[in-house]
């Protein structure tokens, strides 16, 4: 404890000097040494190159379902809607991202707390005495208490830069959470529609197997009547058994998708069952804005940009080490009093004020190396941000091309399937009339089954491509801290498909 001054004038002088020092520290607190952050420029065009290839995209109202974030509802499947809700609650990857975001927010509060003074309270009490011989004395009490405060003024902006860095990292964690949710629901939707496509193929193969069974019976009867060769029976049998083997393989594939869905919703596969249901291969119109909107809607781009902001703040933190570290301390209390009530007596009060300044004189270039390292980290984060943007643009263009191509292929595949079905039926009728060999029938049946399965697979590919396009567009996600940037960006009207 600091001893009491000998006079009131000395006390007043010390207080005045301390007040002047404190005022000076506060006045200097605006001298931040970190560079001002500006969002890095990225390559962007006025429109999508492959949008022209996707015929039927027309302007739509801005209040599209994708803007509300629940993009999976565009497919109009109640079961998918229910599963998507379960994913957001029970998926463990999302749970981990939520925990990371909560941790990042706590770090922000911790960094912000360093801007304010810390206050501590200390107290102690002791009762002592001696026993035995001539030194026996009566017990005595001794109490002490003190209230201390310390503050490191943010003269050079180091603490504010630390807060800014922590805030940017927290915002990046928020974007990572959105990315985890988008990825999990995207995987769910892809697996779900793949399972439904497997159901449709299973139904198709069941019907085909029934037809092959009838064809096998016909050839067996013709062979028994002596009007067909045994090779016809063997070929029909081969077709039938191969179709049954394909059916078993499809059932295995369906089970795999069902297990994947169970893991995504946080359930053990043994405790989850998704019954077969009718599948409607709906391909929704996906809202498509200008490329600038992608920067606002993709969480991975937002996370990369926030990482740039955090790296920029680290430069200011490193530069602040060039300047003195200033600390203020103050304490008030009482010591060595025999009664508790005397702790609060002004005659026993001790007080103290302190000012300390620490400056690195020589460090062999360590601070400069830290600054250079921070600058290099910033440049690296800028490059990653720009690459993330370019990769996002590529993903959208790829999915636009795929959407347009698959839409054109579906019409052609449907026409081919109808022609193959007609060919199969005609050749089967001609075989019954003895006009063609059974080899022709087998070839037609194989072609017809392949055409049917190809059409079904193409339909699910159109759905999964729509999902991939939605993910490439960011799924309609946008954080609250991005609203200011979003208002500053020109946003074109989204488009939808007729």
CSV table of C-alpha atoms in Angstrom, one decimal:
chain,number,residue,atom,x,y,z
A,1,UNK,CA,0.0,0.0,0.0
A,2,UNK,CA,1.1,3.6,-0.7
A,3,UNK,CA,1.6,5.7,2.4
A,4,UNK,CA,-0.6,8.7,3.0
A,5,UNK,CA,0.7,12.1,1.8
A,6,UNK,CA,1.9,14.5,4.5
A,7,UNK,CA,-0.5,17.3,3.5
A,8,UNK,CA,-3.6,18.1,1.6
A,9,UNK,CA,-1.8,20.2,-1.0
A,10,UNK,CA,0.4,17.2,-1.9
A,11,UNK,CA,-2.7,15.1,-2.3
A,12,UNK,CA,-4.3,17.7,-4.6
A,13,UNK,CA,-1.1,18.0,-6.7
A,14,UNK,CA,-0.9,14.2,-7.2
A,15,UNK,CA,-4.5,14.0,-8.1
A,16,UNK,CA,-4.1,16.8,-10.6
A,17,UNK,CA,-1.1,15.2,-12.3
A,18,UNK,CA,-3.0,11.9,-12.5
A,19,UNK,CA,-6.0,13.5,-14.0
A,20,UNK,CA,-3.9,15.3,-16.6
A,21,UNK,CA,-2.2,12.0,-17.5
A,22,UNK,CA,-5.6,10.3,-17.8
A,23,UNK,CA,-6.9,13.0,-20.0
A,24,UNK,CA,-3.9,12.8,-22.2
A,25,UNK,CA,-4.3,9.0,-22.6
A,26,UNK,CA,-8.0,9.5,-23.5
A,27,UNK,CA,-7.1,12.2,-26.1
A,28,UNK,CA,-4.6,9.8,-27.7
A,29,UNK,CA,-7.0,6.9,-27.7
A,30,UNK,CA,-8.2,7.8,-31.2
A,31,UNK,CA,-4.7,7.3,-32.8
A,32,UNK,CA,-5.3,3.9,-34.5
A,33,UNK,CA,-2.4,2.6,-36.4
A,34,UNK,CA,-4.2,-0.2,-38.4
A,35,UNK,CA,-4.9,0.2,-42.1
A,36,UNK,CA,-8.5,1.1,-43.1
A,37,UNK,CA,-10.3,-2.0,-44.4
A,38,UNK,CA,-11.7,-2.0,-47.9
A,39,UNK,CA,-13.4,-5.0,-49.4
A,40,UNK,CA,-11.1,-6.5,-52.1
A,41,UNK,CA,-12.3,-6.1,-55.7
A,42,UNK,CA,-13.3,-9.2,-57.5
A,43,UNK,CA,-13.9,-10.2,-61.1
A,44,UNK,CA,-17.6,-10.0,-62.0
A,45,UNK,CA,-19.6,-9.6,-65.2
A,46,UNK,CA,-23.0,-8.1,-65.9
A,47,UNK,CA,-24.7,-11.4,-66.5
A,48,UNK,CA,-24.3,-15.2,-66.7
A,49,UNK,CA,-22.7,-16.6,-69.9
A,50,UNK,CA,-24.8,-19.8,-69.8
A,51,UNK,CA,-28.1,-18.2,-68.8
A,52,UNK,CA,-28.8,-17.6,-72.5
A,53,UNK,CA,-28.6,-21.4,-73.1
A,54,UNK,CA,-31.3,-22.1,-70.6
A,55,UNK,CA,-34.4,-21.2,-72.5
A,56,UNK,CA,-37.5,-20.2,-70.5
A,57,UNK,CA,-35.9,-18.1,-67.8
A,58,UNK,CA,-38.0,-15.0,-67.3
A,59,UNK,CA,-38.1,-12.1,-64.8
A,60,UNK,CA,-40.1,-12.9,-61.6
A,61,UNK,CA,-41.1,-11.1,-58.4
A,62,UNK,CA,-38.3,-10.4,-56.0
A,63,UNK,CA,-40.1,-12.1,-53.1
A,64,UNK,CA,-39.3,-15.6,-54.4
A,65,UNK,CA,-39.2,-18.6,-52.1
A,66,UNK,CA,-35.4,-18.8,-52.5
A,67,UNK,CA,-35.1,-15.3,-51.0
A,68,UNK,CA,-36.7,-16.6,-47.8
A,69,UNK,CA,-34.1,-19.3,-47.4
A,70,UNK,CA,-36.3,-22.4,-47.4
A,71,UNK,CA,-35.3,-23.3,-50.9
A,72,UNK,CA,-36.2,-27.0,-50.6
A,73,UNK,CA,-39.9,-26.1,-50.5
A,74,UNK,CA,-39.6,-25.2,-54.2
A,75,UNK,CA,-39.8,-29.0,-54.9
A,76,UNK,CA,-43.2,-29.3,-53.3
A,77,UNK,CA,-42.4,-32.5,-51.4
A,78,UNK,CA,-43.9,-32.7,-47.8
A,79,UNK,CA,-41.6,-35.5,-46.8
A,80,UNK,CA,-38.5,-33.6,-47.9
A,81,UNK,CA,-39.8,-30.5,-45.9
A,82,UNK,CA,-40.1,-32.6,-42.8
A,83,UNK,CA,-36.7,-34.2,-43.2
A,84,UNK,CA,-35.1,-30.8,-43.8
A,85,UNK,CA,-36.5,-29.6,-40.5
A,86,UNK,CA,-35.0,-32.6,-38.7
A,87,UNK,CA,-31.6,-32.0,-40.3
A,88,UNK,CA,-31.4,-28.4,-39.0
A,89,UNK,CA,-32.1,-29.7,-35.5
A,90,UNK,CA,-30.2,-32.9,-35.3
A,91,UNK,CA,-27.4,-32.9,-37.8
A,92,UNK,CA,-24.1,-33.1,-36.0
A,93,UNK,CA,-22.1,-31.1,-38.5
A,94,UNK,CA,-24.6,-28.2,-38.0
A,95,UNK,CA,-24.4,-28.6,-34.3
A,96,UNK,CA,-20.6,-28.3,-34.4
A,97,UNK,CA,-20.9,-25.2,-36.6
A,98,UNK,CA,-23.4,-23.7,-34.0
A,99,UNK,CA,-20.9,-24.4,-31.2
A,100,UNK,CA,-18.1,-22.8,-33.2
A,101,UNK,CA,-20.2,-19.7,-33.8
A,102,UNK,CA,-21.1,-19.5,-30.1
A,103,UNK,CA,-17.4,-19.8,-29.2
A,104,UNK,CA,-16.5,-17.0,-31.7
A,105,UNK,CA,-19.1,-14.7,-30.2
A,106,UNK,CA,-17.7,-15.4,-26.7
A,107,UNK,CA,-14.2,-14.4,-28.0
A,108,UNK,CA,-15.6,-11.1,-29.2
A,109,UNK,CA,-17.0,-10.4,-25.8
A,110,UNK,CA,-13.7,-11.3,-24.3
A,111,UNK,CA,-11.8,-8.9,-26.6
A,112,UNK,CA,-14.3,-6.1,-26.0
A,113,UNK,CA,-13.9,-6.5,-22.2
A,114,UNK,CA,-10.2,-5.5,-22.6
A,115,UNK,CA,-11.3,-2.0,-23.6
A,116,UNK,CA,-12.6,-1.3,-20.1
A,117,UNK,CA,-10.9,-1.1,-16.7
A,118,UNK,CA,-10.7,-4.1,-14.5
A,119,UNK,CA,-11.5,-3.8,-10.8
A,120,UNK,CA,-10.5,-6.1,-8.1
A,121,UNK,CA,-11.4,-6.4,-4.4
A,122,UNK,CA,-9.0,-7.9,-1.9
A,123,UNK,CA,-9.6,-8.5,1.8
A,124,UNK,CA,-8.0,-10.4,4.7
A,125,UNK,CA,-8.4,-11.0,8.4
A,126,UNK,CA,-6.0,-12.5,11.0
A,127,UNK,CA,-6.2,-13.2,14.7
A,128,UNK,CA,-2.9,-13.9,16.4
A,129,UNK,CA,-1.3,-14.1,19.8
A,130,UNK,CA,1.5,-16.0,21.8
A,131,UNK,CA,1.1,-18.7,24.5
A,132,UNK,CA,3.6,-20.0,27.0
A,133,UNK,CA,6.4,-18.5,29.2
A,134,UNK,CA,6.9,-14.9,29.7
A,135,UNK,CA,5.9,-14.0,26.1
A,136,UNK,CA,2.3,-14.8,26.6
A,137,UNK,CA,0.1,-12.1,25.1
A,138,UNK,CA,-3.6,-11.5,24.5
A,139,UNK,CA,-4.9,-12.4,21.1
A,140,UNK,CA,-5.2,-9.5,18.6
A,141,UNK,CA,-7.0,-9.0,15.4
A,142,UNK,CA,-5.7,-7.5,12.1
A,143,UNK,CA,-7.9,-6.7,9.1
A,144,UNK,CA,-7.1,-5.2,5.7
A,145,UNK,CA,-9.1,-4.4,2.6
A,146,UNK,CA,-8.3,-2.8,-0.7
A,147,UNK,CA,-10.1,-1.9,-3.9
A,148,UNK,CA,-7.9,-1.8,-7.0
A,149,UNK,CA,-8.4,-0.8,-10.6
A,150,UNK,CA,-6.2,-1.1,-13.7
A,151,UNK,CA,-6.7,0.1,-17.2
A,152,UNK,CA,-4.7,-0.1,-20.4
A,153,UNK,CA,-5.9,2.8,-22.6
A,154,UNK,CA,-6.2,1.8,-26.2
A,155,UNK,CA,-4.0,4.6,-27.3
A,156,UNK,CA,-2.8,3.0,-30.6
A,157,UNK,CA,-5.9,1.1,-31.4
A,158,UNK,CA,-4.5,-2.3,-30.7
A,159,UNK,CA,-7.4,-3.5,-28.6
A,160,UNK,CA,-10.0,-2.1,-31.0
A,161,UNK,CA,-8.2,-3.9,-33.9
A,162,UNK,CA,-8.4,-7.1,-31.8
A,163,UNK,CA,-12.1,-6.6,-31.3
A,164,UNK,CA,-12.6,-6.0,-35.0
A,165,UNK,CA,-10.6,-9.1,-35.8
A,166,UNK,CA,-12.7,-11.2,-33.4
A,167,UNK,CA,-15.9,-9.7,-34.8
A,168,UNK,CA,-14.9,-10.6,-38.3
A,169,UNK,CA,-14.0,-14.1,-37.3
A,170,UNK,CA,-17.4,-14.4,-35.5
A,171,UNK,CA,-19.1,-13.3,-38.7
A,172,UNK,CA,-17.1,-15.8,-40.7
A,173,UNK,CA,-18.2,-18.5,-38.2
A,174,UNK,CA,-21.8,-17.4,-38.8
A,175,UNK,CA,-21.3,-17.8,-42.6
A,176,UNK,CA,-19.7,-21.2,-41.9
A,177,UNK,CA,-22.8,-22.2,-40.0
A,178,UNK,CA,-24.9,-21.2,-43.0
A,179,UNK,CA,-22.6,-23.1,-45.3
A,180,UNK,CA,-22.9,-26.2,-43.1
A,181,UNK,CA,-26.7,-25.9,-43.1
A,182,UNK,CA,-26.8,-25.4,-46.9
A,183,UNK,CA,-24.5,-28.4,-47.5
A,184,UNK,CA,-26.4,-30.7,-45.1
A,185,UNK,CA,-29.8,-29.9,-46.6
A,186,UNK,CA,-28.4,-30.1,-50.1
A,187,UNK,CA,-27.0,-33.5,-49.4
A,188,UNK,CA,-30.3,-34.5,-47.8
A,189,UNK,CA,-32.3,-33.4,-50.9
A,190,UNK,CA,-29.9,-35.1,-53.3
A,191,UNK,CA,-30.0,-38.4,-51.4
A,192,UNK,CA,-33.8,-38.1,-50.9
A,193,UNK,CA,-34.5,-37.7,-54.6
A,194,UNK,CA,-32.0,-40.3,-55.5
A,195,UNK,CA,-33.8,-42.7,-53.2
A,196,UNK,CA,-37.1,-41.8,-54.8
A,197,UNK,CA,-35.6,-42.4,-58.2
A,198,UNK,CA,-34.4,-45.8,-57.0
A,199,UNK,CA,-38.0,-46.4,-55.9
A,200,UNK,CA,-39.2,-45.5,-59.4
A,201,UNK,CA,-36.7,-47.8,-61.0
A,202,UNK,CA,-37.7,-50.6,-58.7
A,203,UNK,CA,-41.3,-50.2,-59.8
A,204,UNK,CA,-40.1,-50.1,-63.4
A,205,UNK,CA,-38.1,-53.3,-63.0
A,206,UNK,CA,-40.9,-55.0,-61.2
A,207,UNK,CA,-43.1,-54.4,-64.2
A,208,UNK,CA,-40.4,-55.4,-66.6
A,209,UNK,CA,-39.8,-58.6,-64.7
A,210,UNK,CA,-43.5,-59.5,-65.0
A,211,UNK,CA,-43.2,-58.9,-68.7
A,212,UNK,CA,-40.0,-61.0,-69.0
A,213,UNK,CA,-41.7,-63.8,-66.9
A,214,UNK,CA,-44.6,-63.9,-69.4
A,215,UNK,CA,-42.1,-63.9,-72.3
A,216,UNK,CA,-40.3,-66.8,-70.6
A,217,UNK,CA,-43.5,-68.7,-70.3
A,218,UNK,CA,-44.4,-68.1,-73.9
A,219,UNK,CA,-41.0,-69.4,-75.2
A,220,UNK,CA,-41.2,-72.4,-72.8
A,221,UNK,CA,-44.6,-73.3,-74.2
A,222,UNK,CA,-43.4,-72.8,-77.8
A,223,UNK,CA,-40.4,-75.0,-77.1
A,224,UNK,CA,-42.6,-77.7,-75.5
A,225,UNK,CA,-44.8,-77.6,-78.6
A,226,UNK,CA,-41.8,-78.0,-80.8
A,227,UNK,CA,-42.2,-74.7,-82.6
A,228,UNK,CA,-39.3,-72.8,-80.9
A,229,UNK,CA,-35.6,-73.6,-80.2
A,230,UNK,CA,-34.3,-74.2,-76.8
A,231,UNK,CA,-32.0,-71.1,-77.3
A,232,UNK,CA,-35.2,-69.0,-77.2
A,233,UNK,CA,-36.0,-70.3,-73.8
A,234,UNK,CA,-32.4,-69.8,-72.6
A,235,UNK,CA,-32.4,-66.2,-73.9
A,236,UNK,CA,-35.7,-65.4,-72.2
A,237,UNK,CA,-34.4,-67.0,-69.0
A,238,UNK,CA,-31.2,-64.9,-69.2
A,239,UNK,CA,-33.2,-61.7,-69.6
A,240,UNK,CA,-35.4,-62.6,-66.7
A,241,UNK,CA,-32.6,-63.5,-64.3
A,242,UNK,CA,-30.5,-60.4,-65.2
A,243,UNK,CA,-33.5,-58.1,-64.5
A,244,UNK,CA,-34.0,-59.8,-61.1
A,245,UNK,CA,-30.2,-59.2,-60.4
A,246,UNK,CA,-30.6,-55.6,-61.4
A,247,UNK,CA,-33.6,-55.3,-59.0
A,248,UNK,CA,-31.5,-56.7,-56.1
A,249,UNK,CA,-28.8,-54.1,-56.9
A,250,UNK,CA,-31.3,-51.3,-56.9
A,251,UNK,CA,-32.6,-52.4,-53.5
A,252,UNK,CA,-29.1,-52.2,-52.2
A,253,UNK,CA,-28.6,-48.7,-53.7
A,254,UNK,CA,-31.9,-47.6,-52.1
A,255,UNK,CA,-30.8,-48.9,-48.7
A,256,UNK,CA,-27.6,-46.9,-49.0
A,257,UNK,CA,-29.4,-43.7,-49.7
A,258,UNK,CA,-31.7,-44.4,-46.7
A,259,UNK,CA,-28.7,-44.9,-44.4
A,260,UNK,CA,-27.2,-41.6,-45.6
A,261,UNK,CA,-30.5,-39.8,-44.9
A,262,UNK,CA,-30.6,-41.3,-41.4
A,263,UNK,CA,-27.0,-40.1,-40.7
A,264,UNK,CA,-27.9,-36.6,-41.9
A,265,UNK,CA,-30.9,-36.3,-39.6
A,266,UNK,CA,-28.9,-37.6,-36.6
A,267,UNK,CA,-30.5,-41.0,-36.4
A,268,UNK,CA,-29.0,-44.5,-36.4
A,269,UNK,CA,-29.9,-46.2,-39.7
A,270,UNK,CA,-31.4,-49.1,-37.7
A,271,UNK,CA,-34.0,-46.7,-36.2
A,272,UNK,CA,-35.0,-45.0,-39.5
A,273,UNK,CA,-37.2,-46.2,-42.2
A,274,UNK,CA,-38.4,-44.2,-45.3
A,275,UNK,CA,-41.3,-46.1,-47.0
A,276,UNK,CA,-41.5,-46.2,-50.7
A,277,UNK,CA,-43.8,-43.4,-52.1
A,278,UNK,CA,-44.8,-42.1,-55.5
A,279,UNK,CA,-42.2,-39.8,-57.0
A,280,UNK,CA,-43.0,-36.7,-58.9
A,281,UNK,CA,-39.8,-35.4,-60.6
A,282,UNK,CA,-40.6,-31.7,-60.2
A,283,UNK,CA,-37.9,-29.4,-61.4
A,284,UNK,CA,-38.5,-26.0,-59.8
A,285,UNK,CA,-37.7,-22.6,-61.3
A,286,UNK,CA,-34.6,-21.4,-59.5
A,287,UNK,CA,-34.3,-17.6,-59.1
A,288,UNK,CA,-31.3,-16.3,-60.8
A,289,UNK,CA,-29.9,-12.8,-60.3
A,290,UNK,CA,-26.9,-11.0,-61.6
A,291,UNK,CA,-23.5,-12.1,-60.5
A,292,UNK,CA,-23.2,-9.3,-57.9
A,293,UNK,CA,-26.0,-10.9,-55.9
A,294,UNK,CA,-23.9,-14.1,-55.6
A,295,UNK,CA,-21.4,-12.2,-53.4
A,296,UNK,CA,-24.3,-11.5,-51.0
A,297,UNK,CA,-25.9,-15.0,-51.0
A,298,UNK,CA,-23.0,-17.5,-50.9
A,299,UNK,CA,-21.9,-18.1,-47.3
A,300,UNK,CA,-18.5,-19.4,-48.3
A,301,UNK,CA,-17.8,-16.1,-50.1
A,302,UNK,CA,-19.0,-14.2,-47.0
A,303,UNK,CA,-16.8,-16.2,-44.8
A,304,UNK,CA,-13.8,-15.7,-47.0
A,305,UNK,CA,-14.4,-11.9,-47.1
A,306,UNK,CA,-14.7,-11.8,-43.3
A,307,UNK,CA,-11.4,-13.6,-43.1
A,308,UNK,CA,-9.8,-10.8,-45.1
A,309,UNK,CA,-11.2,-8.3,-42.7
A,310,UNK,CA,-9.8,-10.2,-39.7
A,311,UNK,CA,-6.4,-10.4,-41.4
A,312,UNK,CA,-6.5,-6.7,-42.1
A,313,UNK,CA,-7.1,-6.0,-38.4
A,314,UNK,CA,-4.1,-8.2,-37.5
A,315,UNK,CA,-1.8,-5.8,-39.4
A,316,UNK,CA,-2.9,-3.0,-37.0
A,317,UNK,CA,-2.3,-5.2,-34.0
A,318,UNK,CA,1.2,-6.0,-35.2
A,319,UNK,CA,2.0,-2.3,-35.9
A,320,UNK,CA,0.8,-1.3,-32.4
A,321,UNK,CA,3.8,-3.1,-31.0
A,322,UNK,CA,6.0,-0.2,-32.3
A,323,UNK,CA,4.4,2.2,-29.8
A,324,UNK,CA,4.6,2.4,-26.0
A,325,UNK,CA,2.3,0.3,-23.8
A,326,UNK,CA,0.7,2.6,-21.2
A,327,UNK,CA,-1.2,1.4,-18.1
A,328,UNK,CA,-3.0,3.2,-15.3
A,329,UNK,CA,-3.5,1.8,-11.8
A,330,UNK,CA,-5.4,3.0,-8.8
A,331,UNK,CA,-6.1,1.6,-5.3
A,332,UNK,CA,-7.8,2.6,-2.1
A,333,UNK,CA,-8.1,0.6,1.1
A,334,UNK,CA,-7.1,0.1,4.8
A,335,UNK,CA,-4.5,-2.1,6.4
A,336,UNK,CA,-3.6,-3.4,9.8
A,337,UNK,CA,-6.7,-2.3,11.7
A,338,UNK,CA,-8.0,-4.3,14.7
A,339,UNK,CA,-11.7,-3.9,14.0
A,340,UNK,CA,-13.7,-4.5,10.9
A,341,UNK,CA,-15.6,-1.2,11.3
A,342,UNK,CA,-12.3,0.7,11.2
A,343,UNK,CA,-11.8,-0.4,7.6
A,344,UNK,CA,-14.2,2.2,6.5
A,345,UNK,CA,-12.7,5.0,8.7
A,346,UNK,CA,-11.2,7.8,6.7
A,347,UNK,CA,-8.3,8.1,9.1
A,348,UNK,CA,-7.1,4.6,8.2
A,349,UNK,CA,-7.6,5.0,4.4
A,350,UNK,CA,-4.6,4.4,2.1
A,351,UNK,CA,-4.8,5.3,-1.6
A,352,UNK,CA,-2.5,5.2,-4.6
A,353,UNK,CA,-2.3,6.2,-8.3
A,354,UNK,CA,0.1,4.8,-10.8
A,355,UNK,CA,1.1,5.4,-14.4
A,356,UNK,CA,3.5,3.0,-16.2
A,357,UNK,CA,4.9,3.2,-19.7
A,358,UNK,CA,6.8,0.4,-21.4
A,359,UNK,CA,8.6,0.7,-24.8
A,360,UNK,CA,10.6,-1.9,-26.7
A,361,UNK,CA,14.0,-0.3,-27.4
A,362,UNK,CA,15.6,-3.2,-29.4
A,363,UNK,CA,14.1,-6.4,-30.7
A,364,UNK,CA,16.4,-7.3,-33.6
A,365,UNK,CA,13.5,-6.7,-36.1
A,366,UNK,CA,10.9,-8.9,-34.4
A,367,UNK,CA,8.1,-6.4,-34.6
A,368,UNK,CA,8.9,-5.6,-38.3
A,369,UNK,CA,8.8,-9.4,-39.0
A,370,UNK,CA,5.4,-9.7,-37.3
A,371,UNK,CA,4.1,-6.8,-39.4
A,372,UNK,CA,5.4,-8.3,-42.6
A,373,UNK,CA,3.8,-11.7,-41.5
A,374,UNK,CA,0.5,-10.0,-40.9
A,375,UNK,CA,0.6,-8.3,-44.3
A,376,UNK,CA,1.5,-11.6,-46.0
A,377,UNK,CA,-1.4,-13.2,-44.2
A,378,UNK,CA,-3.7,-10.5,-45.5
A,379,UNK,CA,-2.5,-10.9,-49.1
A,380,UNK,CA,-3.1,-14.7,-48.8
A,381,UNK,CA,-6.6,-14.2,-47.5
A,382,UNK,CA,-7.4,-11.7,-50.3
A,383,UNK,CA,-6.2,-14.3,-52.9
A,384,UNK,CA,-8.3,-17.0,-51.3
A,385,UNK,CA,-11.3,-14.7,-51.3
A,386,UNK,CA,-10.9,-13.9,-55.0
A,387,UNK,CA,-10.5,-17.6,-55.8
A,388,UNK,CA,-13.6,-18.4,-53.8
A,389,UNK,CA,-15.6,-15.9,-55.9
A,390,UNK,CA,-14.2,-17.3,-59.2
A,391,UNK,CA,-15.0,-20.8,-58.1
A,392,UNK,CA,-18.5,-19.8,-57.2
A,393,UNK,CA,-19.0,-18.1,-60.6
A,394,UNK,CA,-17.7,-21.3,-62.3
A,395,UNK,CA,-20.1,-23.5,-60.2
A,396,UNK,CA,-23.1,-21.4,-61.3
A,397,UNK,CA,-22.1,-21.4,-65.0
A,398,UNK,CA,-21.6,-25.2,-64.8
A,399,UNK,CA,-25.0,-25.8,-63.3
A,400,UNK,CA,-26.7,-23.5,-65.8
A,401,UNK,CA,-25.1,-25.5,-68.6
A,402,UNK,CA,-26.2,-28.8,-67.0
A,403,UNK,CA,-29.7,-27.5,-66.5
A,404,UNK,CA,-30.1,-26.4,-70.1
A,405,UNK,CA,-28.5,-29.6,-71.4
A,406,UNK,CA,-30.6,-32.0,-69.3
A,407,UNK,CA,-33.8,-30.1,-70.1
A,408,UNK,CA,-33.2,-30.6,-73.8
A,409,UNK,CA,-32.1,-34.3,-73.3
A,410,UNK,CA,-35.3,-35.1,-71.4
A,411,UNK,CA,-37.5,-34.5,-74.4
A,412,UNK,CA,-35.3,-36.5,-76.6
A,413,UNK,CA,-35.0,-39.4,-74.1
A,414,UNK,CA,-38.8,-39.4,-73.6
A,415,UNK,CA,-39.2,-39.7,-77.4
A,416,UNK,CA,-36.6,-42.5,-77.6
A,417,UNK,CA,-38.2,-44.4,-74.7
A,418,UNK,CA,-41.6,-44.3,-76.4
A,419,UNK,CA,-40.2,-45.5,-79.7
A,420,UNK,CA,-38.3,-48.3,-77.9
A,421,UNK,CA,-41.5,-49.4,-76.1
A,422,UNK,CA,-43.3,-49.6,-79.4
A,423,UNK,CA,-40.5,-51.5,-81.0
A,424,UNK,CA,-40.5,-54.0,-78.2
A,425,UNK,CA,-44.2,-54.6,-78.4
A,426,UNK,CA,-44.2,-55.0,-82.2
A,427,UNK,CA,-41.3,-57.5,-82.2
A,428,UNK,CA,-42.9,-59.5,-79.4
A,429,UNK,CA,-46.1,-59.7,-81.5
A,430,UNK,CA,-44.2,-60.7,-84.6
A,431,UNK,CA,-42.3,-63.4,-82.6
A,432,UNK,CA,-45.6,-64.9,-81.5
A,433,UNK,CA,-46.6,-65.0,-85.1
A,434,UNK,CA,-43.4,-66.7,-86.0
A,435,UNK,CA,-42.1,-63.8,-88.1
A,436,UNK,CA,-38.8,-63.0,-86.3
A,437,UNK,CA,-36.3,-64.8,-84.1
A,438,UNK,CA,-36.3,-64.4,-80.3
A,439,UNK,CA,-32.9,-62.7,-80.5
A,440,UNK,CA,-34.7,-59.7,-82.1
A,441,UNK,CA,-37.1,-59.6,-79.2
A,442,UNK,CA,-34.3,-59.8,-76.6
A,443,UNK,CA,-32.5,-56.9,-78.3
A,444,UNK,CA,-35.7,-54.8,-78.4
A,445,UNK,CA,-36.5,-55.6,-74.7
A,446,UNK,CA,-33.0,-54.6,-73.6
A,447,UNK,CA,-33.2,-51.4,-75.5
A,448,UNK,CA,-36.6,-50.5,-74.2
A,449,UNK,CA,-35.6,-51.2,-70.5
A,450,UNK,CA,-32.4,-49.1,-71.0
A,451,UNK,CA,-34.4,-46.2,-72.5
A,452,UNK,CA,-36.9,-46.3,-69.6
A,453,UNK,CA,-34.2,-46.3,-66.9
A,454,UNK,CA,-32.2,-43.6,-68.7
A,455,UNK,CA,-35.2,-41.4,-68.8
A,456,UNK,CA,-35.9,-41.9,-65.0
A,457,UNK,CA,-32.2,-41.2,-64.2
A,458,UNK,CA,-32.2,-38.1,-66.3
A,459,UNK,CA,-35.3,-36.8,-64.5
A,460,UNK,CA,-33.5,-37.2,-61.1
A,461,UNK,CA,-30.4,-35.6,-62.6
A,462,UNK,CA,-32.5,-32.5,-63.4
A,463,UNK,CA,-33.6,-32.3,-59.8
A,464,UNK,CA,-30.1,-32.8,-58.4
A,465,UNK,CA,-28.8,-30.2,-60.8
A,466,UNK,CA,-31.4,-27.8,-59.6
A,467,UNK,CA,-30.2,-28.5,-56.0
A,468,UNK,CA,-26.6,-27.9,-57.1
A,469,UNK,CA,-27.6,-24.6,-58.7
A,470,UNK,CA,-29.4,-23.5,-55.6
A,471,UNK,CA,-26.3,-24.3,-53.5
A,472,UNK,CA,-24.1,-22.5,-56.0
A,473,UNK,CA,-26.4,-19.4,-55.7
A,474,UNK,CA,-26.1,-19.6,-51.9
A,475,UNK,CA,-29.6,-20.9,-51.1
A,476,UNK,CA,-30.9,-17.4,-50.4
A,477,UNK,CA,-28.8,-16.9,-47.3
A,478,UNK,CA,-27.9,-13.4,-46.2
A,479,UNK,CA,-26.6,-12.3,-42.8
A,480,UNK,CA,-27.7,-9.2,-40.9
A,481,UNK,CA,-24.3,-7.7,-41.0
A,482,UNK,CA,-24.3,-7.9,-44.8
A,483,UNK,CA,-27.5,-5.7,-45.2
A,484,UNK,CA,-25.6,-2.5,-45.5
A,485,UNK,CA,-23.4,-4.0,-48.3
A,486,UNK,CA,-26.4,-5.5,-50.0
A,487,UNK,CA,-28.2,-2.1,-50.1
A,488,UNK,CA,-25.2,-0.6,-51.7
A,489,UNK,CA,-25.1,-3.3,-54.4
A,490,UNK,CA,-27.4,-3.1,-57.5
A,491,UNK,CA,-29.5,-6.2,-57.5
A,492,UNK,CA,-31.3,-7.3,-60.7
A,493,UNK,CA,-34.7,-8.9,-60.6
A,494,UNK,CA,-34.4,-12.7,-60.1
A,495,UNK,CA,-35.7,-15.0,-62.8
A,496,UNK,CA,-37.8,-18.1,-62.8
A,497,UNK,CA,-38.6,-20.8,-65.3
A,498,UNK,CA,-42.1,-21.1,-66.9
